[in-house]
Amino acid sequence: MTFAPSMDDLMTGKDTPDPLKYAFEQKRGAHAGGPGRPPLAPEQAQQRLSSLLSAGVTSDKRRALYVHIPFCRVRCTFCSFFQYASSRKLVDQYFGFLLQEIERKGRTQYAQSAPFHAVYIGGGTPTDLSALQLTQLGQALRANFPLTSDCELTLEGRINKFDDAKFNGALEGGFNRFSFGVQSFNTQVRKAAKRLDDRESVMARLTELSQSGLAPIVIDLLFGLPHQSTSIWQQDLEDMLATNVSGVDLYQLIDLKGTPMLEQCEKGSAPPPADTATKSQMYRYGNDFMERHHFQRLSCCHWSQDNRERSLYNSMVKAGAEILPLGAGAGGNLGGFALMQPRDLERYQVSIEQQRWPIMVLLPKSETHLKSQLVGACDKGVISRRLLGGDLYEHARPLFAQWQQRGLAKVSDTAVAFTLAGRFWQVNLCNGLLSYLDTNPLSMEKSA
């Protein structure tokens, strides 16, 4: 009996003359992958996490630290992550509890049993910490956790009020990569999104930081924002180039649920964001711009201008690395479990005071290591035969053939390489592949 796999358009994409615009209705979320199993009960979660942290390394996965700083002075209109407005008193109080958590987790067998390859300070707005706190944070992490000699230590933040004192304080703490959420340089677009500085101020400061040569400077740009025409997007890319930053992420605006921007658009007080077809053309222009200026593509949405920028943490997360979370609202995974820490500051602080692990959710992950690796491979735009193994690669060939027929990939005996359209839709393709493997397990073909 011949094996006939079950497939649908959500796996294969639509057969259309313009796959970049129309292969799918819209991007299926920001990241690929499926939900986990039900979370553990609170006391069971405490016991299980204690057990995990008391044990040494149980896998060969690379490891990273994620530290969350849950404060912002202003909520950007496109952001669904806003937690607390920054105040000196609140930040200082939180910082003391964060240092306690760093010291306690750093003493665990799990933390000390193998080095960490990357550290990422995210938020929120981590650059709302004082210069001294940035130094102390970096020093605390380096003192309490074993880090590889080439560990990437990233400080995320905004350009506004990131002065030389903070830059030097962060460098003194050991941070060696800085990531700024510019989103757009255009002053009108920025003001509408509640960004604080105008185009000239942002460009001038980024240029200063880049010219210092003290660390790689990386920025995020969003395409599809209200007021952001195609010509403004093209100028955003020219402005990025003029600042001489080491790397750039090009992200499309998606999933505005729960954001002030969506409310403004629904009320008619702001123009709607770009539709998917328009964003696909903005992505095309961005990709062509990077190629024209000889940037190296590190993933489907990240480019490097020089070899100092590795985007290590981002690629590790996509490939299923173990992430040890620190701070209120931090998320991670270890030992086959996904962990989310309390977003509520009081709940987080009470946990630290009571010498309990701060846990909001601890749940068994549904993904296998292979699925995590597939997510990472799709993020880079290449699925190799070596990654899947010969049997599974051939098993998925019918799906790969459909992708090629639809202009989403080029298939060989050794790898599936996404086309420009495939890279734009990589999250959909990855979810389609995972769905294909769930719907058509390899055992089904062998029995046929």
Coordinates of C-alpha atoms in Angstrom, one line a residue:
M1 CA 0.0 0.0 0.0
T2 CA 1.4 3.4 -1.0
F3 CA 1.7 6.1 1.7
A4 CA -0.5 9.1 1.0
P5 CA 0.0 11.8 3.5
S6 CA -2.8 14.1 4.7
M7 CA -2.1 17.8 3.9
D8 CA -4.0 21.0 3.8
D9 CA -3.3 24.6 2.9
L10 CA -2.2 25.5 6.4
M11 CA 0.7 23.1 5.9
T12 CA 1.5 23.7 2.3
G13 CA 0.5 27.3 1.7
K14 CA -1.8 28.3 -1.1
D15 CA -1.0 27.8 -4.8
T16 CA -0.8 31.4 -5.9
P17 CA 1.2 33.3 -8.5
D18 CA 2.5 35.6 -5.7
P19 CA 3.5 33.4 -2.7
L20 CA 5.2 36.3 -0.9
K21 CA 1.9 38.2 -0.7
Y22 CA -0.7 35.4 -0.7
A23 CA 0.7 32.0 0.4
F24 CA -1.2 32.4 3.7
E25 CA -3.8 34.7 5.1
Q26 CA -1.6 36.1 7.8
K27 CA 1.4 35.2 10.0
R28 CA 0.4 32.5 12.5
G29 CA 1.8 34.2 15.7
A30 CA 5.2 35.6 16.4
H31 CA 6.8 32.3 17.1
A32 CA 6.4 28.7 15.9
G33 CA 5.5 25.8 18.2
G34 CA 2.5 24.5 20.1
P35 CA 1.1 24.7 23.6
G36 CA 2.4 22.7 26.5
R37 CA 0.5 20.3 28.8
P38 CA -1.4 21.5 31.9
P39 CA 0.7 23.3 34.6
L40 CA 1.6 21.7 37.9
A41 CA -0.2 22.6 41.1
P42 CA 1.7 25.3 43.2
E43 CA 3.3 23.0 45.8
Q44 CA 4.1 20.4 43.2
A45 CA 5.7 23.1 41.1
Q46 CA 7.9 24.2 44.1
Q47 CA 9.0 20.7 44.7
R48 CA 9.7 19.9 41.0
L49 CA 11.7 23.2 40.4
S50 CA 13.7 22.5 43.6
S51 CA 14.5 19.1 42.3
L52 CA 15.5 20.5 38.9
L53 CA 17.7 23.1 40.4
S54 CA 19.3 20.6 42.9
A55 CA 20.4 18.4 40.0
G56 CA 23.3 19.0 37.6
V57 CA 23.0 19.3 33.9
T58 CA 20.8 16.6 32.4
S59 CA 21.0 17.5 28.7
D60 CA 23.6 18.6 26.2
K61 CA 21.6 21.7 25.3
R62 CA 23.3 25.1 25.5
R63 CA 22.2 27.4 28.3
A64 CA 21.4 31.1 28.8
L65 CA 20.1 33.4 31.5
Y66 CA 17.1 35.7 31.0
V67 CA 16.7 38.6 33.4
H68 CA 13.5 40.7 33.3
I69 CA 13.2 44.4 34.3
P70 CA 9.4 45.1 34.2
F71 CA 9.4 48.9 34.1
C72 CA 8.8 51.5 31.4
R73 CA 8.4 55.2 31.7
V74 CA 6.0 55.2 28.7
R75 CA 3.8 52.5 27.2
C76 CA 4.4 52.2 23.4
T77 CA 1.1 51.9 21.6
F78 CA 2.0 48.6 19.9
C79 CA 3.2 46.9 23.1
S80 CA 1.3 44.2 24.9
F81 CA 4.0 43.6 27.5
F82 CA 3.7 46.8 29.6
Q83 CA 3.7 46.0 33.4
Y84 CA 4.7 48.9 35.6
A85 CA 5.5 52.6 35.2
S86 CA 9.0 53.4 36.2
S87 CA 9.6 55.2 39.5
R88 CA 12.9 55.4 41.3
K89 CA 11.5 54.0 44.5
L90 CA 9.8 51.0 42.8
V91 CA 12.9 50.2 40.7
D92 CA 15.3 50.4 43.6
Q93 CA 13.1 48.1 45.7
Y94 CA 12.7 45.6 42.9
F95 CA 16.4 45.6 42.2
G96 CA 17.2 44.5 45.8
F97 CA 15.0 41.5 45.5
L98 CA 16.4 40.7 42.0
L99 CA 19.9 40.5 43.4
Q100 CA 18.7 38.1 46.1
E101 CA 17.2 35.8 43.5
I102 CA 20.4 36.0 41.5
E103 CA 22.5 34.9 44.5
R104 CA 20.1 32.1 45.5
K105 CA 19.8 30.6 42.1
G106 CA 23.5 31.0 41.5
R107 CA 24.2 28.7 44.4
T108 CA 22.2 25.8 43.0
Q109 CA 23.8 22.7 41.5
Y110 CA 22.0 23.4 38.3
A111 CA 23.5 26.8 37.9
Q112 CA 27.1 25.7 38.8
S113 CA 27.2 22.5 36.8
A114 CA 27.8 24.0 33.3
P115 CA 28.6 27.4 31.9
F116 CA 26.0 29.7 30.3
H117 CA 26.6 30.9 26.7
A118 CA 24.4 34.0 26.8
V119 CA 22.8 36.5 29.1
Y120 CA 19.9 38.7 28.1
I121 CA 18.4 41.6 30.1
G122 CA 15.0 42.3 28.7
G123 CA 11.8 44.1 29.7
G124 CA 10.2 46.5 30.0
T125 CA 13.1 49.0 29.8
P126 CA 16.2 47.7 31.4
T127 CA 18.0 50.9 30.7
D128 CA 15.7 52.6 33.2
L129 CA 18.1 51.1 35.8
S130 CA 20.7 53.6 37.1
A131 CA 24.3 53.5 35.9
L132 CA 25.4 52.0 39.3
Q133 CA 22.6 49.4 39.1
L134 CA 23.7 48.4 35.6
T135 CA 27.2 47.8 36.9
Q136 CA 26.0 45.9 39.9
L137 CA 23.7 43.7 37.8
G138 CA 26.4 42.7 35.4
Q139 CA 28.8 42.1 38.2
A140 CA 26.3 40.0 40.2
L141 CA 25.6 37.8 37.2
R142 CA 29.2 37.2 36.5
A143 CA 30.0 36.5 40.2
N144 CA 27.2 34.1 40.7
F145 CA 27.0 32.1 37.4
P146 CA 29.7 30.4 35.4
L147 CA 29.8 32.1 32.0
T148 CA 31.7 30.9 28.9
S149 CA 34.7 33.0 27.9
D150 CA 32.8 34.3 24.9
C151 CA 29.5 34.7 26.6
E152 CA 27.2 37.3 25.0
L153 CA 25.8 39.6 27.6
T154 CA 23.0 41.8 26.1
L155 CA 21.4 44.8 27.6
E156 CA 18.1 45.8 25.9
G157 CA 16.6 49.2 26.2
R158 CA 15.8 52.5 24.6
I159 CA 18.0 55.3 23.5
N160 CA 16.1 58.0 25.5
K161 CA 18.2 58.9 28.6
F162 CA 20.8 56.3 27.8
D163 CA 23.8 58.6 28.5
D164 CA 27.5 58.0 28.8
A165 CA 27.2 57.3 32.5
K166 CA 24.8 54.4 31.8
F167 CA 26.8 53.1 28.9
N168 CA 30.0 53.1 30.8
G169 CA 28.3 51.6 33.9
A170 CA 27.0 48.7 31.8
L171 CA 30.4 48.2 30.2
E172 CA 32.0 48.1 33.6
G173 CA 29.4 45.4 34.6
G174 CA 30.6 43.3 31.7
F175 CA 27.8 43.9 29.1
N176 CA 29.2 43.4 25.6
R177 CA 26.1 43.8 23.4
F178 CA 23.4 46.5 23.4
S179 CA 20.0 46.2 21.7
F180 CA 17.7 49.2 21.2
G181 CA 14.1 49.1 20.1
V182 CA 14.1 52.0 17.6
Q183 CA 11.1 50.6 15.6
S184 CA 11.2 53.6 13.3
F185 CA 13.3 56.7 12.9
N186 CA 10.5 58.8 11.5
T187 CA 9.5 61.4 14.0
Q188 CA 5.7 61.3 13.1
V189 CA 5.6 57.5 13.3
R190 CA 7.6 57.5 16.6
K191 CA 5.3 60.1 18.2
A192 CA 2.2 58.2 17.2
A193 CA 3.6 55.1 18.8
K194 CA 4.6 57.0 22.0
R195 CA 8.3 56.8 21.3
L196 CA 10.1 59.6 23.2
D197 CA 12.9 61.0 20.9
D198 CA 12.8 62.5 17.5
R199 CA 14.7 61.1 14.4
E200 CA 17.7 63.3 14.8
S201 CA 18.3 62.5 18.5
V202 CA 18.0 58.8 17.9
M203 CA 20.3 58.8 14.9
A204 CA 22.9 61.0 16.7
R205 CA 23.1 58.8 19.8
L206 CA 23.2 55.5 17.9
T207 CA 26.0 56.9 15.8
E208 CA 27.9 58.0 18.9
L209 CA 27.5 54.5 20.5
S210 CA 28.5 52.7 17.3
Q211 CA 31.5 54.9 16.6
S212 CA 32.8 54.2 20.2
G213 CA 33.7 50.7 19.1
L214 CA 33.2 49.5 22.7
A215 CA 30.5 46.9 21.9
P216 CA 28.1 45.8 19.1
I217 CA 25.1 48.1 18.9
V218 CA 22.0 46.4 17.5
I219 CA 18.5 47.8 16.8
D220 CA 15.0 46.6 16.1
L221 CA 12.9 48.1 13.3
L222 CA 9.2 47.4 12.8
F223 CA 7.4 47.5 9.5
G224 CA 3.7 47.9 9.1
L225 CA 3.2 50.7 11.7
P226 CA 0.4 53.3 11.3
H227 CA 1.7 56.3 9.4
Q228 CA 4.7 54.3 8.1
S229 CA 4.4 54.4 4.3
T230 CA 6.6 52.4 2.1
S231 CA 8.8 55.5 1.5
I232 CA 9.2 56.1 5.2
W233 CA 10.2 52.4 5.6
Q234 CA 12.8 52.8 2.9
Q235 CA 14.1 55.9 4.7
D236 CA 14.2 54.0 8.0
L237 CA 16.6 51.5 6.4
E238 CA 18.8 54.3 5.0
D239 CA 18.8 55.9 8.5
M240 CA 19.8 52.6 10.0
L241 CA 22.7 52.3 7.6
A242 CA 23.9 55.8 8.3
T243 CA 24.2 55.1 12.1
N244 CA 26.6 52.2 11.3
V245 CA 25.0 49.8 13.8
S246 CA 26.4 46.3 13.9
G247 CA 23.1 44.5 13.4
V248 CA 19.4 45.0 12.8
D249 CA 16.1 43.0 13.3
L250 CA 13.3 43.6 10.8
Y251 CA 10.1 42.6 12.5
Q252 CA 6.6 42.9 11.0
L253 CA 3.9 44.3 13.2
I254 CA 1.5 41.6 14.2
D255 CA -1.0 40.6 16.9
L256 CA -2.2 44.0 18.2
K257 CA -4.6 42.4 20.6
G258 CA -4.7 44.2 23.9
T259 CA -2.7 47.2 22.7
P260 CA -3.5 50.9 22.8
M261 CA -2.8 50.9 19.0
L262 CA -5.6 48.5 18.3
E263 CA -8.0 50.6 20.3
Q264 CA -6.9 53.8 18.5
C265 CA -7.4 52.1 15.1
E266 CA -10.8 50.8 16.0
K267 CA -11.9 54.3 17.2
G268 CA -10.5 55.9 14.0
S269 CA -8.1 58.1 15.9
A270 CA -5.2 56.4 14.1
P271 CA -4.8 55.0 10.6
P272 CA -4.8 51.2 10.3
P273 CA -1.5 49.4 10.2
A274 CA -0.3 47.9 6.9
D275 CA -2.1 44.8 5.6
T276 CA -0.1 41.6 5.1
A277 CA 0.4 42.0 1.4
T278 CA 1.9 45.5 2.0
K279 CA 4.1 44.1 4.7
S280 CA 5.3 41.4 2.5
Q281 CA 6.6 44.0 0.0
M282 CA 8.2 45.9 2.9
Y283 CA 10.0 42.7 3.9
R284 CA 11.1 42.2 0.3
Y285 CA 12.6 45.7 0.2
G286 CA 14.3 45.2 3.5
N287 CA 15.8 41.9 2.4
D288 CA 17.0 43.4 -0.9
F289 CA 18.4 46.4 0.9
M290 CA 20.5 44.1 3.2
E291 CA 21.8 42.1 0.3
R292 CA 22.6 45.3 -1.6
H293 CA 24.7 46.6 1.3
H294 CA 26.3 43.2 2.0
F295 CA 24.8 42.5 5.4
Q296 CA 25.0 38.9 6.5
R297 CA 21.6 37.2 7.1
L298 CA 21.7 35.5 10.5
S299 CA 18.1 34.5 10.4
C300 CA 14.9 35.2 8.5
C301 CA 14.6 38.6 10.3
H302 CA 18.1 39.4 11.6
W303 CA 21.1 40.8 9.8
S304 CA 24.7 41.6 10.8
Q305 CA 26.9 44.2 9.3
D306 CA 30.1 43.0 11.0
N307 CA 31.4 39.8 12.6
R308 CA 31.0 41.2 16.2
E309 CA 27.2 40.7 16.0
R310 CA 26.2 37.1 16.6
S311 CA 22.6 37.4 17.8
L312 CA 23.5 34.3 19.9
Y313 CA 20.7 34.5 22.6
N314 CA 18.0 34.9 20.0
S315 CA 19.2 31.9 18.0
M316 CA 19.6 29.8 21.2
V317 CA 16.0 30.5 22.2
K318 CA 14.6 29.5 18.8
A319 CA 16.6 26.3 18.9
G320 CA 15.3 25.2 22.3
A321 CA 18.2 26.1 24.6
E322 CA 17.6 25.9 28.3
I323 CA 16.8 29.4 29.7
L324 CA 17.1 30.1 33.4
P325 CA 14.7 33.0 34.2
L326 CA 15.4 35.7 36.8
G327 CA 13.1 38.5 37.9
A328 CA 9.3 39.2 37.9
G329 CA 7.7 38.3 34.6
A330 CA 10.7 36.4 33.4
G331 CA 10.2 33.2 31.4
G332 CA 12.4 30.3 30.6
N333 CA 12.7 26.5 30.4
L334 CA 14.8 23.8 32.0
G335 CA 14.7 20.0 32.4
G336 CA 11.7 19.7 30.0
F337 CA 9.6 22.2 31.8
A338 CA 8.5 25.7 30.8
L339 CA 8.7 28.2 33.7
M340 CA 7.0 31.6 34.0
Q341 CA 7.7 33.8 37.0
P342 CA 5.0 36.0 38.6
R343 CA 4.4 39.3 36.8
D344 CA 2.9 40.8 40.0
L345 CA 5.7 42.5 41.9
E346 CA 4.2 41.9 45.4
R347 CA 3.8 38.2 44.7
Y348 CA 7.4 38.0 43.3
Q349 CA 8.8 39.8 46.3
V350 CA 6.9 37.7 48.9
S351 CA 8.4 34.6 47.2
I352 CA 11.9 35.9 47.6
E353 CA 11.3 37.0 51.2
Q354 CA 9.9 33.5 52.0
Q355 CA 12.8 31.7 50.3
R356 CA 10.4 30.1 47.8
W357 CA 11.0 29.9 44.1
P358 CA 9.0 32.6 42.3
I359 CA 6.7 30.6 40.1
M360 CA 3.5 31.6 38.3
V361 CA 3.4 28.6 36.0
L362 CA 5.5 25.5 35.7
L363 CA 4.3 23.1 33.0
P364 CA 5.8 20.1 31.1
K365 CA 6.8 21.1 27.6
S366 CA 5.1 19.3 24.8
E367 CA 7.9 19.8 22.3
T368 CA 10.6 17.2 21.7
H369 CA 14.2 18.3 21.3
L370 CA 13.8 17.6 17.5
K371 CA 10.8 20.0 17.3
S372 CA 12.8 22.7 19.1
Q373 CA 15.6 22.2 16.6
L374 CA 13.1 22.4 13.7
V375 CA 11.9 25.8 15.0
G376 CA 15.5 27.0 15.1
A377 CA 16.2 25.7 11.6
C378 CA 13.1 27.4 10.2
D379 CA 14.1 30.6 11.9
K380 CA 17.3 30.5 9.9
G381 CA 15.5 29.5 6.7
V382 CA 17.2 26.1 6.1
I383 CA 16.1 22.6 7.2
S384 CA 18.9 20.1 6.6
R385 CA 18.6 16.4 6.0
R386 CA 21.2 15.9 8.7
L387 CA 19.0 17.6 11.3
L388 CA 15.9 15.5 10.5
G389 CA 17.7 12.2 9.7
G390 CA 17.3 10.4 6.4
D391 CA 14.1 8.6 7.1
L392 CA 12.2 11.6 8.5
Y393 CA 13.5 13.9 5.7
E394 CA 12.2 11.5 3.1
H395 CA 9.0 11.1 5.0
A396 CA 8.4 14.9 4.9
R397 CA 9.4 15.1 1.2
P398 CA 5.8 15.3 0.0
L399 CA 5.3 18.5 2.0
F400 CA 8.6 19.9 0.9
A401 CA 7.6 19.2 -2.7
Q402 CA 4.4 21.2 -2.2
W403 CA 6.4 24.1 -0.7
Q404 CA 8.7 24.1 -3.8
Q405 CA 5.8 23.9 -6.2
R406 CA 4.3 27.0 -4.4
G407 CA 7.5 29.0 -4.5
L408 CA 8.2 28.8 -0.8
A409 CA 11.3 26.6 -0.8
K410 CA 14.0 25.0 -2.9
V411 CA 14.5 21.3 -2.1
S412 CA 17.6 19.2 -2.7
D413 CA 18.8 15.8 -1.3
T414 CA 20.6 17.6 1.5
A415 CA 18.4 20.5 2.6
V416 CA 15.3 22.6 2.2
A417 CA 16.2 26.3 1.7
F418 CA 13.4 28.8 2.1
T419 CA 12.9 31.3 -0.7
L420 CA 12.3 35.0 0.1
A421 CA 8.6 34.1 0.3
G422 CA 9.3 31.2 2.5
R423 CA 11.4 33.3 4.9
F424 CA 8.6 35.8 5.2
W425 CA 6.2 33.0 6.0
Q426 CA 8.7 30.9 8.0
V427 CA 6.5 30.7 11.2
N428 CA 3.6 29.3 9.1
L429 CA 5.9 26.9 7.3
C430 CA 7.3 25.7 10.6
N431 CA 3.9 25.2 12.2
G432 CA 2.8 23.5 9.0
L433 CA 5.8 21.0 9.2
L434 CA 5.1 20.3 12.9
S435 CA 1.4 19.7 12.0
Y436 CA 2.4 17.4 9.1
L437 CA 4.6 15.3 11.4
D438 CA 1.8 15.1 14.0
T439 CA -0.8 14.2 11.4
N440 CA 1.4 11.8 9.5
P441 CA 3.8 10.1 11.9
L442 CA 6.7 8.2 10.4
S443 CA 5.2 5.0 11.9
M444 CA 2.2 5.4 9.6
E445 CA 4.4 5.4 6.5
K446 CA 6.3 2.4 7.7
S447 CA 3.1 0.4 8.4
A448 CA 1.9 1.3 4.9

